[in-house]
Short mmCIF file of C-alpha atoms and ligand atoms in Angstrom, two decimals:
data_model
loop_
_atom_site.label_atom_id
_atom_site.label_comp_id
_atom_site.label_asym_id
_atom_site.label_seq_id
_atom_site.Cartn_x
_atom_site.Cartn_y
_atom_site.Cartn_z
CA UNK P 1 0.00 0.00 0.00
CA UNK P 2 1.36 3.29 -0.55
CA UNK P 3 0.58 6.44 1.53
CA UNK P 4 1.86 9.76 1.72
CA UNK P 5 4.13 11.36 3.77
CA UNK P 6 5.38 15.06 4.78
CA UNK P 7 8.92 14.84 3.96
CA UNK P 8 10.11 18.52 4.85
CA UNK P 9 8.23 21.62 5.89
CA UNK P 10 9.44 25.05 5.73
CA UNK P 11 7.41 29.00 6.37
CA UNK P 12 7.98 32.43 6.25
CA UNK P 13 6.54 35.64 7.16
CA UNK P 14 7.62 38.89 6.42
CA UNK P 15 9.85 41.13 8.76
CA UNK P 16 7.27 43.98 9.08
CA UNK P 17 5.19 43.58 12.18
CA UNK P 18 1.56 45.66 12.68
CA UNK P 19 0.70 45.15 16.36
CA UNK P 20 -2.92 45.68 17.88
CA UNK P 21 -1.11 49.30 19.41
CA UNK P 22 -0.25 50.22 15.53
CA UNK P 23 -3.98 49.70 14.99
CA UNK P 24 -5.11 52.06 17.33
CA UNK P 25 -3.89 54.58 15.35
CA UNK P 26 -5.19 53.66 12.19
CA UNK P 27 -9.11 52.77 13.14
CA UNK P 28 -11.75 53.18 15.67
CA UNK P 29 -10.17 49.79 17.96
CA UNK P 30 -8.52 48.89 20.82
CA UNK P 31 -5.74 45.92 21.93
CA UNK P 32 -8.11 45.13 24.45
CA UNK P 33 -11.40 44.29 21.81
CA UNK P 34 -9.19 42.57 19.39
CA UNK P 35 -7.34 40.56 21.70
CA UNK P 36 -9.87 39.67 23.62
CA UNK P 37 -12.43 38.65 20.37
CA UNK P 38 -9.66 37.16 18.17
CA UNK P 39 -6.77 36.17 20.27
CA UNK P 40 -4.59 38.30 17.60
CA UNK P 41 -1.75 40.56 19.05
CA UNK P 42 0.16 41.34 15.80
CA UNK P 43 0.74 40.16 12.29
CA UNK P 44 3.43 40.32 9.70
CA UNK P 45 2.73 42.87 6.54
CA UNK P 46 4.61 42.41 3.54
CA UNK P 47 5.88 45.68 1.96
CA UNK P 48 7.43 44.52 -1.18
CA UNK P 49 7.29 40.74 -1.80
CA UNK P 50 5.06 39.56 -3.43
CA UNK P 51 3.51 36.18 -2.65
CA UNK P 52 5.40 34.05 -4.78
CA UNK P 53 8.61 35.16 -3.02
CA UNK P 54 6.98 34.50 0.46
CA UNK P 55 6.23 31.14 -1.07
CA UNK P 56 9.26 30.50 -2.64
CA UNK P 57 10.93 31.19 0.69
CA UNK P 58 9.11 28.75 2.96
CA UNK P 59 9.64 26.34 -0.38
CA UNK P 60 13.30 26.30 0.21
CA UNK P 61 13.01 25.53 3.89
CA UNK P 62 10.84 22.59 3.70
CA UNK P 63 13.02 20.80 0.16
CA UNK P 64 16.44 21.64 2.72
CA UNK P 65 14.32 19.61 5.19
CA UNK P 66 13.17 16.71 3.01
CA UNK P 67 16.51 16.54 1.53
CA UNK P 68 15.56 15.72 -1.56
CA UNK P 69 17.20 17.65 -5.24
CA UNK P 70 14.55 20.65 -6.03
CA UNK P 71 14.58 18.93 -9.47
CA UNK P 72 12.60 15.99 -7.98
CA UNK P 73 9.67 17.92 -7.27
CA UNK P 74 7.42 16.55 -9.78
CA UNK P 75 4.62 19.16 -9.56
CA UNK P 76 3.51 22.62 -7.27
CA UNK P 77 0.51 23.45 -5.92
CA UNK P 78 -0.25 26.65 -4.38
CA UNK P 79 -3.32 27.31 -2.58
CA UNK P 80 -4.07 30.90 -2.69
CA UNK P 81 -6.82 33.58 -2.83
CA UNK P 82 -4.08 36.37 -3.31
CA UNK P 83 -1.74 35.04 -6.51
CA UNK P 84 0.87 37.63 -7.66
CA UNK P 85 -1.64 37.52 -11.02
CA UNK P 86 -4.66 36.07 -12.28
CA UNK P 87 -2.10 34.68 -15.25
CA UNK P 88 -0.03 33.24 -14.90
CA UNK P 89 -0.18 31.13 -12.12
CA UNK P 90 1.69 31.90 -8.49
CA UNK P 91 2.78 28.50 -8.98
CA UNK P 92 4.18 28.93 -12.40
CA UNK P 93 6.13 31.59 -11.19
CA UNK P 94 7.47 29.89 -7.65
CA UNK P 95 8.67 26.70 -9.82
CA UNK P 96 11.04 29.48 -11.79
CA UNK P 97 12.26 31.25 -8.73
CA UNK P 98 13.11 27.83 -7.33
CA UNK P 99 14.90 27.24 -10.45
CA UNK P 100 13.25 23.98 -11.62
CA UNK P 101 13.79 22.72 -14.53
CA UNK P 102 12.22 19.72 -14.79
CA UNK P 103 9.04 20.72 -16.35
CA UNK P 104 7.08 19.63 -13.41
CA UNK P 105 3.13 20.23 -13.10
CA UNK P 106 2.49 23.70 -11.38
CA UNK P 107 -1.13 25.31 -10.82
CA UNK P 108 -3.03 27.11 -8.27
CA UNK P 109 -5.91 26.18 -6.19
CA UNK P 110 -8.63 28.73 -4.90
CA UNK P 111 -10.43 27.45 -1.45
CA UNK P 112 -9.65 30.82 0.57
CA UNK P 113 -8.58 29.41 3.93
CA UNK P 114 -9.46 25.96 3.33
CA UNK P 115 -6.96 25.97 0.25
CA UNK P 116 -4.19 24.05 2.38
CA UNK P 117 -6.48 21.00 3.00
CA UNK P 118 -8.03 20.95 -0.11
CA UNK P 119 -4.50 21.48 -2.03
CA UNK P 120 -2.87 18.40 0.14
CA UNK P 121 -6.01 15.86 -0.66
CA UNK P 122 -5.32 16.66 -4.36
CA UNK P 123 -1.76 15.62 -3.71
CA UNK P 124 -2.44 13.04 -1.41
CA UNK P 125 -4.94 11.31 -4.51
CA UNK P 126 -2.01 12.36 -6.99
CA UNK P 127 0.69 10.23 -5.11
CA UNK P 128 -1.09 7.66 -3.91
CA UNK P 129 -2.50 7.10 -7.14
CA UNK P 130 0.51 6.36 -8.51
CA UNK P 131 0.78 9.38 -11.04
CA UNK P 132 3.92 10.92 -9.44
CA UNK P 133 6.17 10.59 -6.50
CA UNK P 134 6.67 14.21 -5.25
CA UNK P 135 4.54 17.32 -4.08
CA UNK P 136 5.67 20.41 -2.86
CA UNK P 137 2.19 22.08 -1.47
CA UNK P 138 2.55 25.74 -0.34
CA UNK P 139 -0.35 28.02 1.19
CA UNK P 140 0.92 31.76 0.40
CA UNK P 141 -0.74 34.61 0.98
CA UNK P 142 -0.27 38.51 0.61
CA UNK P 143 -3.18 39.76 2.25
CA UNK P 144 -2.50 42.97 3.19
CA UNK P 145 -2.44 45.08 -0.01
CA UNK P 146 -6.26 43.40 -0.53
CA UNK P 147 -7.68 44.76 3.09
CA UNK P 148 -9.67 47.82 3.57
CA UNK P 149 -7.28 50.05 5.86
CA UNK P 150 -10.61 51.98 7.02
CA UNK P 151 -12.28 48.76 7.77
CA UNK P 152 -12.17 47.55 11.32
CA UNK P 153 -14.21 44.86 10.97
CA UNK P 154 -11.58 43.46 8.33
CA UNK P 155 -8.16 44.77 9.06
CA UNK P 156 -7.41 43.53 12.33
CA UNK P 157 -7.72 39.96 11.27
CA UNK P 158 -5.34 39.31 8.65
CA UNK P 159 -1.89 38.73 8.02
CA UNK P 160 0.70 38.09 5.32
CA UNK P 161 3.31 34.25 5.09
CA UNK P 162 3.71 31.33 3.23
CA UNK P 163 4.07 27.59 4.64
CA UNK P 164 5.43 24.83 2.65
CA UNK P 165 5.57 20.92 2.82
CA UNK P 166 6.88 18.59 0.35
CA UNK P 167 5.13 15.45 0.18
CA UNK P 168 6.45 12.30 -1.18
CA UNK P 169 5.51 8.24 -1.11
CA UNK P 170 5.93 6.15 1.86
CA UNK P 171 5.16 2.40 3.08
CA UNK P 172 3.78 3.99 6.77
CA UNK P 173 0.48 5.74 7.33
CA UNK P 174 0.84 9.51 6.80
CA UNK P 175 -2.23 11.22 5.65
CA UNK P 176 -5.29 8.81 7.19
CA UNK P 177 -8.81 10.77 6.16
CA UNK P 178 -9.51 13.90 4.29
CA UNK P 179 -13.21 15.79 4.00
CA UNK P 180 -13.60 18.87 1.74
CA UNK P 181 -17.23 20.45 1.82
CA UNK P 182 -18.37 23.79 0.15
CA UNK P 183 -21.68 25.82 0.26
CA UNK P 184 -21.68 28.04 -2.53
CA UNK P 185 -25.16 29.60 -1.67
CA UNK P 186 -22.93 31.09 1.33
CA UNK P 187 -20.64 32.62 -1.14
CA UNK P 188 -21.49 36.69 -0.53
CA UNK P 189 -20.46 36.72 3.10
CA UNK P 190 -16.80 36.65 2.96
CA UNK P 191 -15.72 38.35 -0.72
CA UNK P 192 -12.67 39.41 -2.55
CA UNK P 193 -14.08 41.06 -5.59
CA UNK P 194 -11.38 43.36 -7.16
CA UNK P 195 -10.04 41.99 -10.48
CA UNK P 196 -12.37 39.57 -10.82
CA UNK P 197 -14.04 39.64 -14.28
CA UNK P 198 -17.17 40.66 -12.79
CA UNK P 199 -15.41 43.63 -11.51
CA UNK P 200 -13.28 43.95 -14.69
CA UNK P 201 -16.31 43.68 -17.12
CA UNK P 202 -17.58 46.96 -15.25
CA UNK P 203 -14.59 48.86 -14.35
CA UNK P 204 -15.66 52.34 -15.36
CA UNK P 205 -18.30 52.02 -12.59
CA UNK P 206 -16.65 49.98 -10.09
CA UNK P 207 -14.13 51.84 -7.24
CA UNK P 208 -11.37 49.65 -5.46
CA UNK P 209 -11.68 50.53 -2.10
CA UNK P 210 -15.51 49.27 -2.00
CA UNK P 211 -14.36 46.48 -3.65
CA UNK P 212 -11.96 44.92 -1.65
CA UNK P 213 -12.04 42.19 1.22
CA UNK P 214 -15.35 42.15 2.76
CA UNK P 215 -16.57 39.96 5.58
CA UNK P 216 -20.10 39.40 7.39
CA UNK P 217 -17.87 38.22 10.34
CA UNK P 218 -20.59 37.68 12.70
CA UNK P 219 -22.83 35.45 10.05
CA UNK P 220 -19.68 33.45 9.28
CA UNK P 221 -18.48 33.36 12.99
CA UNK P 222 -21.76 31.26 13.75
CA UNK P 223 -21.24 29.27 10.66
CA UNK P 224 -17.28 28.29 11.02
CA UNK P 225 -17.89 27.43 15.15
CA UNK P 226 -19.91 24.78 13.98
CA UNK P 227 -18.69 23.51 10.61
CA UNK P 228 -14.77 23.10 12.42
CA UNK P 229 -15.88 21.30 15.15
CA UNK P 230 -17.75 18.63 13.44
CA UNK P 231 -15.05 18.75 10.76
CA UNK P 232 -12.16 17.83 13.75
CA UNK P 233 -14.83 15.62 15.31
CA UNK P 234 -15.34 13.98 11.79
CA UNK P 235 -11.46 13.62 10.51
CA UNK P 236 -10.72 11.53 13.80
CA UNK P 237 -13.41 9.17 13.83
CA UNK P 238 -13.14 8.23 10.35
CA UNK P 239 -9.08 7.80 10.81
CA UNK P 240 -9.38 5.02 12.45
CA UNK P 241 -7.03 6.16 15.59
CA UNK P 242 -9.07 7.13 18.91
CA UNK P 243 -9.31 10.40 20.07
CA UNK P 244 -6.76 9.55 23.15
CA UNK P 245 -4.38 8.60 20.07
CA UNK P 246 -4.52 11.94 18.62
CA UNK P 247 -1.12 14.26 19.99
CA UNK P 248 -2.14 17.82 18.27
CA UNK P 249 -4.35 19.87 16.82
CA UNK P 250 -3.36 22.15 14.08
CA UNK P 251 -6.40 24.16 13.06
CA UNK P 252 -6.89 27.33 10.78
CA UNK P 253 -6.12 30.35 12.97
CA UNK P 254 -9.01 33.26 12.13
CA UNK P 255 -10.37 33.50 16.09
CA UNK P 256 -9.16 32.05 19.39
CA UNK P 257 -12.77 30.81 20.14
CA UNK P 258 -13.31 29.04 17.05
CA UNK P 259 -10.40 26.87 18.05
CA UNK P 260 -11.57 26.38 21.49
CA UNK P 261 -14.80 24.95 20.31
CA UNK P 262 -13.29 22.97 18.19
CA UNK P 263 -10.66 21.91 20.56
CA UNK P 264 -12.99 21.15 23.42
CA UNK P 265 -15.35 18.81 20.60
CA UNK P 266 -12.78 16.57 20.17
CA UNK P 267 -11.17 16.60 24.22
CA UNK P 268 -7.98 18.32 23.55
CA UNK P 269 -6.35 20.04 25.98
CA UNK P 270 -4.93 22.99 25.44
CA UNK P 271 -1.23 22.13 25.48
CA UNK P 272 -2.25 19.95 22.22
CA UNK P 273 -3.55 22.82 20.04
CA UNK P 274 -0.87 24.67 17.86
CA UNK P 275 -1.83 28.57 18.03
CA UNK P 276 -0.20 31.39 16.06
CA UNK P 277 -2.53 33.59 15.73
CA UNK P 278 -1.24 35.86 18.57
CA UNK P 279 2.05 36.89 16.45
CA UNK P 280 0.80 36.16 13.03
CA UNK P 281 -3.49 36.71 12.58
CA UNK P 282 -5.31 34.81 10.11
CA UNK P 283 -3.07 34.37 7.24
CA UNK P 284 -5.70 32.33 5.16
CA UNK P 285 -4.05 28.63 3.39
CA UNK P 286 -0.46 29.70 5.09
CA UNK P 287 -1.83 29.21 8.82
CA UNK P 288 -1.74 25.36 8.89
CA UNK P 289 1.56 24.91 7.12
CA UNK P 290 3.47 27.55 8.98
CA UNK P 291 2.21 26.37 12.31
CA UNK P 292 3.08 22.75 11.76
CA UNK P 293 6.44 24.17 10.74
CA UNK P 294 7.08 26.14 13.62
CA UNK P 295 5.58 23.16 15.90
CA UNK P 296 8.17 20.98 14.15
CA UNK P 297 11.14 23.21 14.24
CA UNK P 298 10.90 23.88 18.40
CA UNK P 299 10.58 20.32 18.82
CA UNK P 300 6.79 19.95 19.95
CA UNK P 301 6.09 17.86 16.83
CA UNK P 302 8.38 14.75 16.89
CA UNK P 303 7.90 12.16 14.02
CA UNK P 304 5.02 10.03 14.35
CA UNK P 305 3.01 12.09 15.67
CA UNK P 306 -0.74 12.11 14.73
CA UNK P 307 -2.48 15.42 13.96
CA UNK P 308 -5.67 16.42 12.93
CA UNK P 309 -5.89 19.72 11.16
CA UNK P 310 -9.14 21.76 10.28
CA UNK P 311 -9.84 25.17 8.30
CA UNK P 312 -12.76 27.44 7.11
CA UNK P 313 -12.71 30.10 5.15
CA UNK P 314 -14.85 31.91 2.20
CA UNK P 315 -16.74 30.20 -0.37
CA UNK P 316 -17.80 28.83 1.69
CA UNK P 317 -15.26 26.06 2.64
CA UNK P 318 -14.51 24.35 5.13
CA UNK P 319 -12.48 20.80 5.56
CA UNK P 320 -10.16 18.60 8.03
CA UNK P 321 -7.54 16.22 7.74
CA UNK P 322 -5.79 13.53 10.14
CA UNK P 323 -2.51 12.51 9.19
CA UNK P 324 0.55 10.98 11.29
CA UNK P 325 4.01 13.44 10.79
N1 ACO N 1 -12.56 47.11 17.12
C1 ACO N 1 -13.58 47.51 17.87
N2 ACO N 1 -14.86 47.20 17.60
C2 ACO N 1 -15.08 46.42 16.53
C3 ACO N 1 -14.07 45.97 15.69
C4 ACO N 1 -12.75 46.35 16.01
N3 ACO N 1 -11.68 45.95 15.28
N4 ACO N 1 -14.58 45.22 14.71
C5 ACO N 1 -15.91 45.20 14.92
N5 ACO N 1 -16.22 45.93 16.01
C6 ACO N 1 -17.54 46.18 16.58
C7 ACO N 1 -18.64 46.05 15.58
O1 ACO N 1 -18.79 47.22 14.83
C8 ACO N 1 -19.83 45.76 16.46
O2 ACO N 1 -20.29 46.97 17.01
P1 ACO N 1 -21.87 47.26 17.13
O3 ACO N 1 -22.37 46.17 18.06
O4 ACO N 1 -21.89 48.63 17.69
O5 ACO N 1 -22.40 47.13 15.74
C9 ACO N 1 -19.21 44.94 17.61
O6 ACO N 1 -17.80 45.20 17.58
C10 ACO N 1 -19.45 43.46 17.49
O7 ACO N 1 -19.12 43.05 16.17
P2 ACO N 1 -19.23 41.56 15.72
O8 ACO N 1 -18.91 41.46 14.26
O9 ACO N 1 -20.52 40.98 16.20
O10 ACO N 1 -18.03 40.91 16.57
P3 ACO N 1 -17.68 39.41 16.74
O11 ACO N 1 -17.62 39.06 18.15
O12 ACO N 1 -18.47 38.52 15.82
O13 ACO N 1 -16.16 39.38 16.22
C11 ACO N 1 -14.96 38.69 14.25
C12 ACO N 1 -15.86 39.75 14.89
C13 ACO N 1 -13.66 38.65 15.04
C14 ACO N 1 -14.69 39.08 12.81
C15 ACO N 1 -15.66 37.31 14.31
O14 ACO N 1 -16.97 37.45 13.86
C16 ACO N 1 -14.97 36.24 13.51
O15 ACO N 1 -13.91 35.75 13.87
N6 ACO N 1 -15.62 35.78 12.41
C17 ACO N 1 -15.18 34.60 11.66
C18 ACO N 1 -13.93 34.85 10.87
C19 ACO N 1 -13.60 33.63 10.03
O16 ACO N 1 -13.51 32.52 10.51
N7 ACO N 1 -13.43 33.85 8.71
C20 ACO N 1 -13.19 32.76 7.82
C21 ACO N 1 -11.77 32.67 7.44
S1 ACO N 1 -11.18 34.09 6.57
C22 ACO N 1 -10.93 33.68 4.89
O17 ACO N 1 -11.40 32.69 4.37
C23 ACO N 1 -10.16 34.65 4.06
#
């Protein structure tokens, strides 16, 4: 049987830090009402790299770690809702600024925050099918030039960074269940519409500040409590480990008490849940990689450990994964 396993991981974030204090300047808000409803302290902001470079960078960390030849890499996938371009493709361009040459597969993959889990069952069906050997999957995102400024609903939350992992085959369990869901009727409350063709096709009308990411955070905060915890709930029972056998929790980091809820569904203590959201915010398909990355370069992930991971984000879409590191 083969399965697949993370080889190497790898992130980045940018050097720029925004904390909650910075804010105060900027909008109506306080430290104390964004800590306190998000868990968020500060985030990094990216002032000139664009998020192929921030993906390129985490990239490089997590091929060093597999220790496998860049030119091995038999295809990219990038899950992103903020490419460098609509054409060509973020990945296209990260595959030439990692210099390979080996005419490997490269395309993007749109699921907003849920784009890491949905980008790693594509590569888990890829590999296991047979079809090639290695993955690298990255989850970059450049938020920041996309956010309303003026918008405090919006601007608090989000940060920029890139996570990488390349996958390859192996005869051990790594990956162990993957669900992907969408409800597209959902699809207005969380929007990115600049550039779009919609917004293209009517340009002369439209204005880019009205147009840019939009959120009805309460309506989806009632929405993502629910869909991660049954998500998590769902990705360990159908593993076929117990819920004692399960060492951490990496879930998508938009708000402290989403995680809680979906922490406390499936038992975990708090010890076992990864959080970066206090330096870093929401930075959409980069949260899970980067924090499994950092969790695995201070030493709290050890191999063979057995995670379950779970995300939500606009579309809407929302999925979980358990998979042993
Ligand atoms: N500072 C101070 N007050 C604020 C701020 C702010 N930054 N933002 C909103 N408020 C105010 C609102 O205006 C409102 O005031 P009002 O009652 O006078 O109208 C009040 O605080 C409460 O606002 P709510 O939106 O109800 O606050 P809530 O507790 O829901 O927290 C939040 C807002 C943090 C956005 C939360 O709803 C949330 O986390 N939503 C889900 C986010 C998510 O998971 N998104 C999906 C992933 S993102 C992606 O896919 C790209």
């Amino acid at each position: 049987m083969i399965y697949t396993k993370i080889l190497g991981t790898g992130s980045y974030f940018p050097e720029k830090i925004l904390t909650n204090k910075d804010l105060e300047k900027m909008v109506d808000t306080t430290d104390e009402w964004i800590t306190t409803r998000t868990g968020i302290k500060e985030r990094r902001i990216s002032i000139d790299e664009p998020t192929s470079v921030l993906g390129m960078k985490a990239a490089e960390k997590a091929i060093e770690m597999a220790q496998i030849d860049k030119n091995e890499i038999s295809g990219i996938i990038v899950a992103t809702f903020t490419p460098d371009t609509v054409m060509p493709s973020t990945a296209c361009v990260i595959q030439n600024l990692l210099g390979i040459q080996n005419n490997s597969f490269a395309f993007d993959l749109a699921a907003a925050c849920t784009g890491f889990i949905y980008a790693l069952s594509v590569a888990d069906s890829m590999i296991k099918s047979g079809l090639v050997d290695n993955i690298l999957v990255i989850g970059a995102e450049r938020i920041s030039p996309n956010v309303d400024w003026t918008d405090r609903n919006t601007c608090v939350l989000f940060g920029d960074g890139a996570g990488a992992v390349v996958l390859g085959k192996s005869e051990e369990p790594g990956f162990r269940s993957f669900h992907i869901h969408a409800d597209g009727s959902a699809n207005r409350l969380l929007t990115l519409d600049v550039l779009g063709s919609n917004f293209m096709a009517n340009r002369k009308n439209m204005n880019i500040e009205e147009n840019l990411l939009k959120m009805k955070g309460n309506e989806v905060f009632k929405i993502a409590v629910r869909a991660m915890a049954e998500a998590t709930a769902k990705a360990v029972e159908s593993s076929g480990l117990k819920y004692e056998e399960v060492d951490f929790f990496i879930p998508h980091q938009a708000n402290l008490r989403i995680i809680d809820a979906a922490a406390k569904r499936i038992n975990l203590t708090y010890d076992k849940v990864i959080v970066t959201l206090d330096k870093f915010g929401n930075t959409s398909s980069a949260t899970i990689p980067t924090a499994l990355d950092i969790a695995v370069r201070d030493g709290r992930i050890k191999r063979g450990a057995n995670i379950v991971s779970a995300a939500f984000g606009g579309g809407l879409t929302w999925g979980s994964m358990l998979f042993t590191f």
